[in-house]
Structures are given as C-alpha cells and as structure tokens.
CSV table of C-alpha atoms in Angstrom, one decimal:
chain,number,residue,atom,x,y,z
A,130,MET,CA,-19.7,-17.2,10.3
A,131,SER,CA,-16.7,-16.8,13.3
A,132,VAL,CA,-13.7,-14.5,12.3
A,133,ARG,CA,-11.3,-17.4,12.5
A,134,ALA,CA,-13.6,-19.2,9.8
A,135,LEU,CA,-13.4,-15.7,7.8
A,136,ALA,CA,-9.7,-16.2,8.0
A,137,GLU,CA,-9.9,-19.4,6.9
A,138,GLN,CA,-12.2,-18.7,3.8
A,139,PHE,CA,-9.8,-15.8,2.9
A,140,PRO,CA,-6.0,-16.8,3.5
A,141,ALA,CA,-4.4,-14.7,0.9
A,142,ALA,CA,-5.4,-11.3,2.3
A,143,ALA,CA,-1.6,-10.2,2.7
A,144,LEU,CA,-1.3,-6.1,3.4
A,145,LEU,CA,0.8,-5.6,0.3
A,146,GLN,CA,1.5,-7.6,-2.6
A,147,GLY,CA,2.6,-5.3,-4.9
A,148,GLU,CA,-0.8,-3.9,-5.4
A,149,ARG,CA,-3.0,-1.1,-4.6
A,150,VAL,CA,-5.0,-2.3,-1.7
A,151,ARG,CA,-9.2,-2.0,-2.7
A,152,ASP,CA,-11.3,0.3,-0.6
A,153,MET,CA,-13.9,-2.9,-0.3
A,154,ALA,CA,-11.6,-5.0,1.8
A,155,LYS,CA,-12.4,-5.1,5.5
A,156,LEU,CA,-10.9,-6.0,9.0
A,157,VAL,CA,-13.1,-8.2,10.9
A,158,VAL,CA,-12.2,-8.4,14.6
A,159,GLU,CA,-14.1,-10.9,16.9
A,160,GLY,CA,-12.9,-9.1,20.7
A,161,LEU,CA,-12.4,-9.8,24.0
A,162,HIS,CA,-9.2,-12.5,23.2
A,163,LYS,CA,-6.7,-11.8,25.8
A,164,LEU,CA,-3.3,-11.3,23.5
A,165,ASN,CA,-0.1,-13.1,24.6
A,166,GLY,CA,3.2,-14.2,23.2
A,167,GLU,CA,5.8,-12.5,20.9
A,168,ALA,CA,5.6,-10.0,18.4
A,169,VAL,CA,8.4,-8.2,16.1
A,170,ILE,CA,8.2,-4.4,15.2
A,171,HIS,CA,9.2,-3.3,11.9
A,172,GLY,CA,11.2,-0.7,10.6
A,173,ALA,CA,10.0,2.6,11.5
A,174,LYS,CA,8.1,4.3,8.3
A,175,ASN,CA,8.8,7.7,9.3
A,176,SER,CA,12.5,7.0,8.7
A,177,ALA,CA,12.4,5.1,5.7
A,178,LEU,CA,10.4,7.2,4.0
A,179,PRO,CA,13.1,10.7,4.1
A,180,ILE,CA,16.3,8.1,3.6
A,181,LEU,CA,15.0,6.6,0.5
A,182,ALA,CA,14.2,10.3,-0.8
A,183,ALA,CA,17.6,10.9,0.6
A,184,THR,CA,19.6,8.3,-1.5
A,185,ILE,CA,18.9,10.3,-4.9
A,186,LEU,CA,21.9,12.9,-3.0
A,187,SER,CA,24.6,10.2,-3.9
A,188,GLY,CA,24.1,9.5,-7.6
A,189,ASP,CA,25.4,6.0,-6.6
A,190,VAL,CA,23.9,2.6,-4.8
A,191,SER,CA,22.7,2.8,-1.6
A,192,GLU,CA,21.2,-0.5,0.5
A,193,ILE,CA,18.7,0.3,2.8
A,194,SER,CA,17.4,-2.5,4.9
A,195,ASN,CA,14.6,-3.3,7.8
A,196,CYS,CA,12.7,-1.2,5.5
A,197,PRO,CA,8.8,-1.5,5.7
A,198,ARG,CA,6.4,-2.6,3.3
A,199,LEU,CA,3.7,-0.4,3.4
A,200,SER,CA,2.0,1.7,0.8
A,201,ASP,CA,3.9,5.1,1.4
A,202,VAL,CA,7.4,3.0,1.0
A,203,ALA,CA,5.3,2.0,-2.6
A,204,ALA,CA,4.8,5.4,-3.3
A,205,THR,CA,7.8,6.4,-2.8
A,206,GLN,CA,9.6,4.1,-4.7
A,207,ALA,CA,7.1,4.9,-7.6
A,208,ILE,CA,8.7,8.7,-7.4
A,209,LEU,CA,12.3,7.5,-7.3
A,210,ARG,CA,11.6,5.4,-10.4
A,211,HIS,CA,9.7,7.9,-12.0
A,212,LEU,CA,12.9,10.3,-11.4
A,213,GLY,CA,15.0,7.8,-13.1
A,214,CYS,CA,16.3,5.4,-10.2
A,215,ARG,CA,15.9,1.8,-10.2
A,216,VAL,CA,14.8,0.4,-7.3
A,217,GLU,CA,14.9,-3.2,-6.2
A,218,GLU,CA,12.7,-4.6,-3.5
A,219,GLY,CA,13.2,-7.6,-1.5
A,220,ASP,CA,13.6,-9.5,1.8
A,221,GLY,CA,12.8,-6.5,4.0
A,222,ARG,CA,15.6,-4.6,1.7
A,223,VAL,CA,15.5,-1.8,-0.8
A,224,LEU,CA,18.6,-1.1,-3.4
A,225,VAL,CA,18.1,2.4,-4.9
A,226,ASP,CA,20.4,3.2,-7.7
A,227,SER,CA,20.5,6.8,-8.0
A,228,SER,CA,23.1,7.1,-10.6
A,229,GLY,CA,20.7,6.9,-14.2
A,230,MET,CA,18.3,9.5,-12.2
A,231,CYS,CA,17.2,12.1,-15.1
A,232,ARG,CA,14.0,14.1,-13.8
A,233,SER,CA,13.6,16.8,-11.6
A,234,ASP,CA,9.8,16.9,-11.7
A,235,ILE,CA,7.1,15.0,-9.5
A,236,PRO,CA,3.5,14.7,-11.4
A,237,ASP,CA,0.7,15.4,-9.2
A,238,SER,CA,-0.6,12.2,-8.8
A,239,LEU,CA,2.3,10.7,-7.0
A,240,MET,CA,2.6,13.8,-4.7
A,241,ARG,CA,-0.8,13.1,-3.7
A,242,GLU,CA,-0.1,10.2,-2.5
A,243,MET,CA,1.3,10.8,0.8
A,244,ARG,CA,2.4,14.0,3.0
A,245,SER,CA,5.8,12.9,3.1
A,246,SER,CA,6.4,13.4,-0.5
A,247,ILE,CA,7.3,17.0,0.1
A,248,VAL,CA,10.9,15.5,1.4
A,249,PHE,CA,11.4,15.2,-1.8
A,250,LEU,CA,12.4,18.5,-2.8
A,251,GLY,CA,15.4,19.4,-0.9
A,252,ALA,CA,16.7,16.4,-2.0
A,253,ILE,CA,15.9,17.0,-5.7
A,254,ALA,CA,16.7,21.0,-6.1
A,255,ALA,CA,20.5,19.6,-4.0
A,256,ARG,CA,21.0,17.2,-7.0
A,257,THR,CA,19.8,18.7,-9.8
A,258,GLY,CA,19.3,22.5,-9.4
A,259,GLN,CA,15.9,22.6,-9.9
A,260,ALA,CA,12.8,21.3,-8.7
A,261,GLN,CA,9.0,21.0,-10.2
A,262,LEU,CA,6.3,19.5,-7.7
A,263,SER,CA,2.7,20.1,-6.6
A,264,PHE,CA,1.7,20.2,-2.8
A,265,PRO,CA,2.1,17.2,-0.9
A,266,GLY,CA,-1.4,14.7,0.0
A,267,GLY,CA,-1.8,12.2,3.1
A,268,CYS,CA,-3.8,12.3,5.8
A,269,GLU,CA,-6.5,15.3,6.7
A,270,LEU,CA,-5.0,16.1,10.1
A,271,GLY,CA,-5.8,19.7,9.7
A,272,PRO,CA,-3.6,22.6,8.3
A,273,ARG,CA,-0.3,21.1,7.9
A,274,PRO,CA,1.4,24.1,5.5
A,275,ILE,CA,4.9,23.8,4.2
A,276,ASN,CA,6.0,27.4,4.8
A,277,LEU,CA,8.4,26.3,6.9
A,278,HIS,CA,10.1,24.4,4.1
A,279,LEU,CA,9.9,26.9,1.7
A,280,ALA,CA,11.4,29.6,3.8
A,281,ALA,CA,14.4,27.8,4.6
A,282,LEU,CA,15.3,26.0,1.1
A,283,ARG,CA,15.1,29.8,-0.2
A,284,ARG,CA,17.4,31.1,2.4
A,285,LEU,CA,19.8,28.3,1.2
A,286,GLY,CA,19.6,30.0,-2.4
A,287,LEU,CA,16.6,28.1,-4.0
A,288,GLU,CA,14.2,30.6,-5.7
A,289,ILE,CA,10.6,28.9,-5.8
A,290,GLU,CA,7.9,30.1,-7.6
A,291,GLU,CA,4.3,29.1,-6.1
A,292,GLU,CA,1.3,28.8,-9.4
A,293,ARG,CA,-1.5,26.8,-8.9
A,294,GLY,CA,-0.9,24.7,-6.7
A,295,ARG,CA,2.7,23.8,-8.0
A,296,LEU,CA,6.1,24.4,-7.0
A,297,ASN,CA,8.8,25.2,-9.7
A,298,CYS,CA,12.1,25.9,-8.0
A,299,ARG,CA,15.6,26.8,-9.3
A,300,ALA,CA,18.7,27.3,-7.9
A,301,ARG,CA,21.4,29.7,-9.6
A,302,GLY,CA,24.8,27.6,-9.0
A,303,ARG,CA,25.3,25.9,-6.0
A,304,LEU,CA,23.0,26.1,-2.8
A,305,ARG,CA,24.6,28.2,-0.2
A,306,GLY,CA,24.9,27.3,3.8
A,307,THR,CA,23.4,29.6,6.2
A,308,ALA,CA,21.9,29.8,9.5
A,309,ILE,CA,17.9,29.0,9.7
A,310,THR,CA,16.1,29.3,12.6
A,311,LEU,CA,12.6,27.7,12.7
A,312,GLU,CA,9.9,29.1,14.2
A,313,GLN,CA,8.6,25.7,15.2
A,314,PRO,CA,10.6,22.1,15.3
A,315,SER,CA,8.7,20.6,12.4
A,316,VAL,CA,10.1,17.3,11.3
A,317,GLY,CA,9.4,17.5,7.5
A,318,ALA,CA,11.5,21.1,7.4
A,319,THR,CA,13.9,19.6,9.4
A,320,GLU,CA,14.8,16.8,7.2
A,321,ASN,CA,14.2,19.1,3.8
A,322,ILE,CA,17.1,21.6,5.5
A,323,LEU,CA,19.3,18.3,6.0
A,324,MET,CA,19.3,17.1,2.5
A,325,ALA,CA,19.6,20.1,1.0
A,326,SER,CA,22.5,21.2,3.0
A,327,ALA,CA,24.5,18.0,3.0
A,328,THR,CA,26.3,18.9,-0.4
A,329,ALA,CA,25.6,22.7,-0.1
A,330,GLN,CA,29.0,25.0,0.0
A,331,GLY,CA,29.5,26.2,3.2
A,332,THR,CA,27.9,25.3,6.7
A,333,THR,CA,24.3,25.3,7.4
A,334,VAL,CA,23.0,25.7,11.3
A,335,ILE,CA,19.4,25.0,12.2
A,336,VAL,CA,18.0,26.4,15.3
A,337,ASN,CA,15.4,24.6,16.7
A,338,ALA,CA,15.5,21.7,14.7
A,339,ALA,CA,13.1,18.6,15.3
A,340,ARG,CA,14.8,16.1,17.6
A,341,GLU,CA,12.7,13.2,17.1
A,342,PRO,CA,14.5,9.5,16.4
A,343,GLU,CA,13.8,9.4,12.9
A,344,ILE,CA,16.0,12.7,12.4
A,345,VAL,CA,18.6,10.8,14.1
A,346,ASP,CA,18.5,8.0,11.7
A,347,LEU,CA,18.3,10.4,8.6
A,348,CYS,CA,21.4,12.3,9.9
A,349,ALA,CA,23.1,8.8,10.6
A,350,TYR,CA,22.6,7.6,6.8
A,351,LEU,CA,23.8,11.0,5.4
A,352,ASN,CA,26.7,10.6,7.4
A,353,ALA,CA,27.6,6.9,6.2
A,354,CYS,CA,26.9,8.6,2.9
A,355,GLY,CA,30.1,11.3,3.8
A,356,ALA,CA,27.8,14.1,5.0
A,357,ARG,CA,29.3,16.0,8.0
A,358,ILE,CA,26.5,16.6,10.7
A,359,THR,CA,26.7,17.3,13.9
A,360,GLY,CA,24.3,17.9,16.7
A,361,ALA,CA,21.5,15.5,15.3
A,362,GLY,CA,18.9,14.6,18.2
A,363,GLU,CA,19.7,18.3,19.8
A,364,GLY,CA,17.7,21.6,19.4
A,365,THR,CA,20.9,22.7,17.3
A,366,VAL,CA,22.5,20.9,14.1
A,367,VAL,CA,25.6,22.0,12.2
A,368,ILE,CA,25.7,20.6,8.5
A,369,GLU,CA,29.3,20.9,7.0
A,370,GLY,CA,28.6,21.2,3.6
A,371,VAL,CA,30.8,18.5,1.4
A,372,ASP,CA,31.5,18.5,-2.6
A,373,ARG,CA,29.6,14.8,-2.8
A,374,LEU,CA,28.2,11.8,-1.2
A,375,THR,CA,28.3,8.1,-1.8
A,376,GLY,CA,25.8,5.3,-1.9
A,377,CYS,CA,26.0,3.0,1.9
A,378,ARG,CA,24.4,0.1,3.6
A,379,HIS,CA,21.9,1.7,6.4
A,380,GLU,CA,19.4,-0.5,8.6
A,381,VAL,CA,16.1,1.9,9.4
A,382,ILE,CA,15.3,2.1,13.4
A,383,PRO,CA,12.5,0.4,14.8
A,384,ASP,CA,8.7,2.0,14.7
A,385,ARG,CA,7.9,3.1,18.0
A,386,ILE,CA,4.5,3.6,17.0
A,387,GLU,CA,4.1,0.7,15.9
A,388,THR,CA,5.7,-0.5,19.3
A,389,VAL,CA,3.3,1.6,21.0
A,390,THR,CA,0.3,0.3,18.9
A,391,TYR,CA,1.1,-3.3,20.1
A,392,MET,CA,1.7,-1.9,23.7
A,393,ALA,CA,-1.8,-0.7,23.5
A,394,ALA,CA,-3.4,-3.6,22.0
A,395,THR,CA,-1.8,-5.6,24.9
A,396,ALA,CA,-3.6,-3.2,27.2
A,397,VAL,CA,-6.8,-3.0,26.5
A,398,THR,CA,-7.1,-7.1,26.4
A,399,GLY,CA,-5.3,-7.6,29.5
A,400,GLY,CA,-2.6,-9.7,28.0
A,401,ARG,CA,1.3,-10.0,28.3
A,402,VAL,CA,3.5,-9.9,25.4
A,403,ARG,CA,6.9,-9.3,24.6
A,404,LEU,CA,8.3,-7.1,21.6
A,405,LEU,CA,11.3,-7.7,19.7
A,406,ARG,CA,13.4,-5.6,17.6
A,407,THR,CA,12.5,-2.3,19.2
A,408,ASP,CA,13.8,0.5,21.2
A,409,PRO,CA,12.0,1.3,24.4
A,410,ASP,CA,14.4,4.8,24.7
A,411,ASN,CA,12.5,6.1,21.9
A,412,ILE,CA,9.0,5.7,23.5
A,413,ALA,CA,10.1,7.0,27.6
A,414,SER,CA,7.7,9.3,27.3
A,415,VAL,CA,4.6,7.2,26.6
A,416,ILE,CA,6.0,4.4,29.1
A,417,PRO,CA,4.4,6.6,31.8
A,418,ALA,CA,1.2,6.4,30.4
A,419,PHE,CA,1.1,2.7,30.5
A,420,GLU,CA,2.4,2.5,33.8
A,421,GLU,CA,-0.1,4.8,35.3
A,422,ALA,CA,-2.9,2.4,33.2
A,423,GLY,CA,-1.9,-0.3,36.1
A,424,CYS,CA,0.7,-2.2,33.1
A,425,ARG,CA,4.1,-3.5,33.9
A,426,VAL,CA,6.6,-2.3,31.2
A,427,GLU,CA,10.1,-3.6,31.4
A,428,GLY,CA,12.7,-2.9,28.7
A,429,THR,CA,15.5,-5.3,27.9
A,430,GLY,CA,18.6,-5.7,26.1
A,431,GLU,CA,21.9,-4.4,26.1
A,432,GLY,CA,21.4,-0.6,25.0
A,433,SER,CA,18.9,0.3,22.4
A,434,GLY,CA,18.9,0.4,19.0
A,435,SER,CA,16.9,-2.4,16.9
A,436,GLY,CA,18.2,-5.4,19.4
A,437,GLY,CA,16.2,-4.4,22.1
A,438,SER,CA,13.3,-5.8,23.6
A,439,LEU,CA,10.1,-4.6,25.8
A,440,ILE,CA,7.7,-6.7,27.6
A,441,LEU,CA,4.1,-5.2,29.0
A,442,GLU,CA,2.0,-7.2,30.8
A,443,ALA,CA,-1.4,-5.9,31.7
A,444,PRO,CA,-3.9,-5.8,34.6
A,445,ALA,CA,-7.8,-7.4,34.4
A,446,ARG,CA,-8.8,-4.0,33.7
A,447,LEU,CA,-6.9,-0.9,32.9
A,448,ASN,CA,-6.8,2.3,35.4
A,449,ARG,CA,-7.6,5.8,33.9
A,450,VAL,CA,-4.3,8.1,32.8
A,451,LYS,CA,-5.0,11.0,34.5
A,452,SER,CA,-3.7,13.5,31.0
A,453,VAL,CA,-2.0,13.1,28.4
A,454,LEU,CA,-0.6,16.5,26.6
A,455,THR,CA,0.9,15.5,23.1
A,456,MET,CA,4.2,17.6,22.0
A,457,PRO,CA,7.3,17.5,20.0
A,458,TYR,CA,10.1,15.0,20.9
A,459,PRO,CA,11.0,14.4,23.4
A,460,GLY,CA,7.6,14.7,24.5
A,461,PHE,CA,4.6,12.3,24.0
A,462,PRO,CA,4.2,12.0,20.3
A,463,THR,CA,0.9,12.8,18.6
A,464,ASP,CA,1.4,9.6,16.3
A,465,ALA,CA,0.8,8.0,19.9
A,466,GLN,CA,-2.1,10.0,21.2
A,467,ALA,CA,-5.1,8.3,19.0
A,468,PRO,CA,-3.7,4.4,20.4
A,469,ILE,CA,-3.6,5.4,23.8
A,470,MET,CA,-7.2,7.0,23.9
A,471,ALA,CA,-8.3,3.9,22.5
A,472,MET,CA,-7.0,1.8,25.3
A,473,THR,CA,-9.0,3.9,28.1
A,474,CYS,CA,-12.0,4.0,26.5
A,475,THR,CA,-12.4,0.7,28.8
A,476,ALA,CA,-10.0,2.1,31.7
A,477,SER,CA,-11.7,2.7,34.9
A,478,GLY,CA,-11.7,6.3,35.5
A,479,THR,CA,-11.4,9.5,33.3
A,480,SER,CA,-8.7,10.4,31.1
A,481,LEU,CA,-7.8,13.6,29.3
A,482,PHE,CA,-6.0,14.5,26.5
A,483,VAL,CA,-4.7,17.6,25.1
A,484,GLU,CA,-3.5,17.6,21.6
A,485,THR,CA,-1.1,20.5,20.6
A,486,ILE,CA,0.4,19.8,17.3
A,487,PHE,CA,-2.3,19.4,14.6
A,488,ASP,CA,-6.3,20.6,14.9
A,489,SER,CA,-8.0,17.7,13.9
A,490,ARG,CA,-6.8,14.8,15.0
A,491,TYR,CA,-9.5,13.6,16.8
A,492,ARG,CA,-11.7,12.4,13.8
A,493,HIS,CA,-11.2,8.8,15.1
A,494,VAL,CA,-13.6,9.6,18.5
A,495,ASP,CA,-16.7,9.7,16.3
A,496,GLU,CA,-16.1,6.3,15.3
A,497,LEU,CA,-15.1,5.3,18.3
A,498,SER,CA,-18.4,6.6,19.8
A,499,ARG,CA,-20.3,4.3,17.3
A,500,MET,CA,-18.8,1.0,19.6
A,501,GLY,CA,-19.8,2.7,23.0
A,502,ALA,CA,-17.0,5.0,24.3
A,503,ARG,CA,-17.8,7.9,26.1
A,504,ILE,CA,-15.8,10.6,24.9
A,505,LYS,CA,-16.3,14.4,25.0
A,506,VAL,CA,-14.0,17.1,22.6
A,507,GLU,CA,-13.9,20.7,22.8
A,508,GLY,CA,-11.2,22.3,20.6
A,509,ARG,CA,-8.0,20.3,21.3
A,510,VAL,CA,-9.4,18.8,24.6
A,511,ALA,CA,-10.5,15.5,24.7
A,512,VAL,CA,-12.2,13.8,27.7
A,513,VAL,CA,-12.5,9.8,28.2
A,514,GLU,CA,-14.8,8.5,30.5
A,515,GLY,CA,-13.9,4.5,30.9
A,516,VAL,CA,-17.1,2.1,29.9
A,517,GLU,CA,-16.8,-1.1,31.4
A,518,ARG,CA,-17.3,-2.7,28.0
A,519,LEU,CA,-17.6,-1.5,24.1
A,520,SER,CA,-20.0,-3.1,21.8
A,521,GLY,CA,-18.7,-4.5,18.0
A,522,ALA,CA,-20.1,-1.9,15.0
A,523,PRO,CA,-19.3,-1.4,11.3
A,524,VAL,CA,-16.6,1.7,11.7
A,525,GLU,CA,-14.2,3.3,9.3
A,526,CYS,CA,-10.6,4.6,9.5
A,527,THR,CA,-10.1,8.0,10.0
A,528,ASP,CA,-6.6,8.5,8.9
A,529,LEU,CA,-3.8,5.9,10.2
A,530,ARG,CA,-3.4,6.3,13.5
A,531,GLY,CA,-7.2,6.8,14.0
A,532,GLY,CA,-7.3,3.6,12.2
A,533,ALA,CA,-5.0,2.0,14.6
A,534,ALA,CA,-7.3,3.0,17.7
A,535,LEU,CA,-10.3,1.3,15.9
A,536,VAL,CA,-8.5,-2.1,15.6
A,537,ILE,CA,-7.4,-1.4,19.3
A,538,ALA,CA,-11.1,-0.5,20.6
A,539,ALA,CA,-12.0,-3.7,18.6
A,540,LEU,CA,-10.2,-5.6,20.4
A,541,ALA,CA,-11.7,-4.8,23.4
A,542,ALA,CA,-15.2,-4.9,22.1
A,543,GLU,CA,-17.8,-7.8,22.8
A,544,GLY,CA,-18.9,-9.0,19.4
A,545,GLU,CA,-17.8,-8.4,15.6
A,546,THR,CA,-16.3,-5.3,14.6
A,547,GLU,CA,-15.9,-4.4,10.8
A,548,ILE,CA,-13.5,-2.0,10.2
A,549,GLY,CA,-13.6,-0.1,6.3
A,550,GLU,CA,-11.1,2.1,4.5
A,551,LEU,CA,-8.0,0.5,5.6
A,552,ARG,CA,-5.9,2.3,2.7
A,553,HIS,CA,-5.1,5.0,6.0
A,554,LEU,CA,-3.8,1.7,7.7
A,555,ASP,CA,-2.3,0.2,5.1
A,556,ARG,CA,0.0,3.2,5.0
A,557,GLY,CA,2.1,2.5,8.3
A,558,TYR,CA,1.3,-1.1,9.3
A,559,GLU,CA,3.0,-3.8,8.0
A,560,GLY,CA,0.6,-6.9,8.3
A,561,LEU,CA,-0.6,-5.6,11.3
A,562,GLU,CA,-3.8,-8.2,11.4
A,563,ALA,CA,-1.0,-11.0,10.6
A,564,GLY,CA,0.8,-10.0,13.9
A,565,LEU,CA,-2.0,-9.9,16.2
A,566,SER,CA,-3.2,-13.1,15.1
A,567,GLY,CA,0.0,-14.2,15.7
A,568,LEU,CA,-0.8,-12.9,19.8
A,569,GLY,CA,-4.4,-14.8,20.0
A,570,ALA,CA,-5.8,-12.0,18.4
A,571,ALA,CA,-9.2,-12.8,16.1
A,572,ILE,CA,-8.6,-10.9,13.1
A,573,CYS,CA,-8.4,-11.1,9.5
A,574,ARG,CA,-9.2,-9.2,6.2
A,575,ILE,CA,-11.5,-10.0,3.8
A,576,GLY,CA,-12.2,-8.5,0.1
A,577,GLY,CA,-9.7,-6.2,-1.4
C-alpha cells in the first residue's frame, strides 16, 4: 500500500489531540518527492516554555499567542494546573490565570516529562518563597547538570537542599539582587535568573548571559509585565527588581529550528519552498551552510520578527558543507546540527561536524546508517561522506532533533521509511507531517 493510500486510510492521525501519542505510532515516508510551495512556521518551543512558566510571577492573567501545540507545551500546562493556575487553550493562544496558584511543588511524574521543567524553579521561588521539585527529564543528550541554575539561585538568597533526587528550596524573605557570572552562557540558567530576579530586591547583573533569541523573547514578555530588564541578547543583562508584575498579552517568536528543519527538508529533495512567519535574522549562522551546499536563500519582508519570510531553492544535488561547528548563539545552534547532517548524507563530497555543546548529540547517526548513510564518529567529531541515494528502512527517533534528521533523510531515500518513537518528535514539532504533505511529501502517521 502506498503512503498516500495509507494517509487516506488513517485521516485522523493528528499530532496532538489532548492525549499522549502512543509509542506504537509511526511515520511512513515515501522518498524522492520534491518539496515545493509555502509553509507557515509555528511559535518557538524554546520560547513558549519559559514564558508559560513566567506567567506565575504576576499572580494575574496573561495571554500567550502563537503558542505551538506540542507535548512539551501540554506538559508545561499540566504543571501550571497542578500549581493551581487556570489554563485555557485554543486557536494558538494559551490563557493563564495564576491568581489562584496555591502550591509550590511539582511532582516527579510531571518533572520527568521534559528537561525545561527546571525553569519553574526560579519562578515558583520568586512567587512563593519556596519550591519543592525533582530533577528534570527530557532528551538524553549526555550530562546537562543544573549546577549553574542552583549556584545562581543560591546567590540570590535561595536556600537549596538536595536530597534523593529532589530539591527543597526556601527563601528567608524576598530574594536579593546580586552580580552573577555564569561559567558558560547557559540558556536555562539565564532564564531561571531572569525569573527569580525580576521581583527581587535590588539589582541583578548577569555576566556571560545566554544571548539566544528565546532569551530576548522572555525578557520582552517580562518587561511587558512591568519588569525592568536591559541588555537582553547581549553578554551582560541587568535586572532592576520591581515590587510586582502584572499580566499581559504576548506573541511568541517564530521557531528558528523548525525553520531550519523545513529548509533542510527542501534542500535534500531539490525543491523550492517559501517559509512564512519566520525570522531570517535568527538563523543567520545557519544560512551559510545552505549556501555552501548550493542553495539560494533569500529573506524577505520588512525587518524581522513573525512578519518575515524566507525562500530556499535547492539544486538537483547538494554540495558538501565543509565544516559545521556548534556554538552558543550567535554561533551555529546545536539543535540544527542533526537536520543539517541529514541533509549532507546525500551531498556530493565530505562534510565535517564538530559538536561542542552536548556529549551525546550523535545518537541519530546509527539510525541514519541503517538507511545507507556513511558517517564516522570519533568523540565530538562526525565525518559524513555523501552517497548518491539513501534507502528506506525501519528506524526510530533517538531524540527530538535526531527524529527530525530521520524525517529529512527519509525524504531523500528510495522506497519507504518507517519512523518510530515519535514521542521525541512530538515534543518540538507541531504537525510536521501535515506541513510536509502540504509541500508535496508523501508522508503520513499511522497507529497511535
């Protein structure tokens, strides 16, 4: 049975319908279909999650628009409801009323749903003066210690006891602003400091702060609520604590990694696609890799933000990408490494990847090799020798971005590919199969 026939047989296989997607669900992809047309980019997962956590700081009502429908967002909403907040969702908007927040704990079952659940720590502590939660879950990408988070919050006056995988935290009075120098520009630690210090007494200065667009978006939301934060997007951020925050309306920025994923999917099929509601400025470090591969990339629209668009036109066969070195923003994002690697699997020549952020970010390599990719890994270095064509095979998502890499590879593979373990993919992509189908891909979800 063809993929298109399967799609007709299973028409109701939506990404999220308010229930957890069962592990038996699979994506079936028939390769060698060129992508053409237009696709709309959703709101950024890595922006929506900390902003939703920050809504508890005001004890008021906030409306967050352009919020993607993802399993991680659903998990964040579950935490908010557990804390006593009223949460309503619909039409890409999430309304959070945190006036009824009555708890300061997060159970282990909810913490394990996603790594970014740790950003609730600073917000809960700032709102209630205490917090009880366990260590977070998420993709297994190697050691990602939260010691930077804890050290920073201790500097702000939060007393933290670690016992059997749980954190018991208490502040003696209001948190106090201070100078904090991060050993590395950790996104999560920067987010926790921003939330904890927004209503702290005095001024907090973060040195070596993360500069990602998602950090800038969180600061924009907090400032709209009445916070006084300057330097967002720079290495030094200054937060002047205020007595209280209020709710507001805020639109989440476009997802730059979803943008890169659609670009890689288009490139690997030799297609031409226009991506709407995206911000080309936020992927400036990635565009040269596509141009080196032989693609024409053109950003359009006035300025940046959600009103921008991007056109990518690919050659019949891609050239190799000489080298990719992942770095903190504004460098090449680690989340884009796997999609770009999949793109180079069928390129002409040899491509080199060096991963500097996570220790275990090449777990997708074995699955790509099942499809005929030629990739050698030595520590943090991966060498990709391009082949003329991949072959469809049964594979499984190893993590969120590794799952996207498998979808991209499947689009360039001869025959059909079955992709399992979609729970990873569903954490960060809203309706990926629907979006790709709209561009001409032969892809559908079955089961689950």
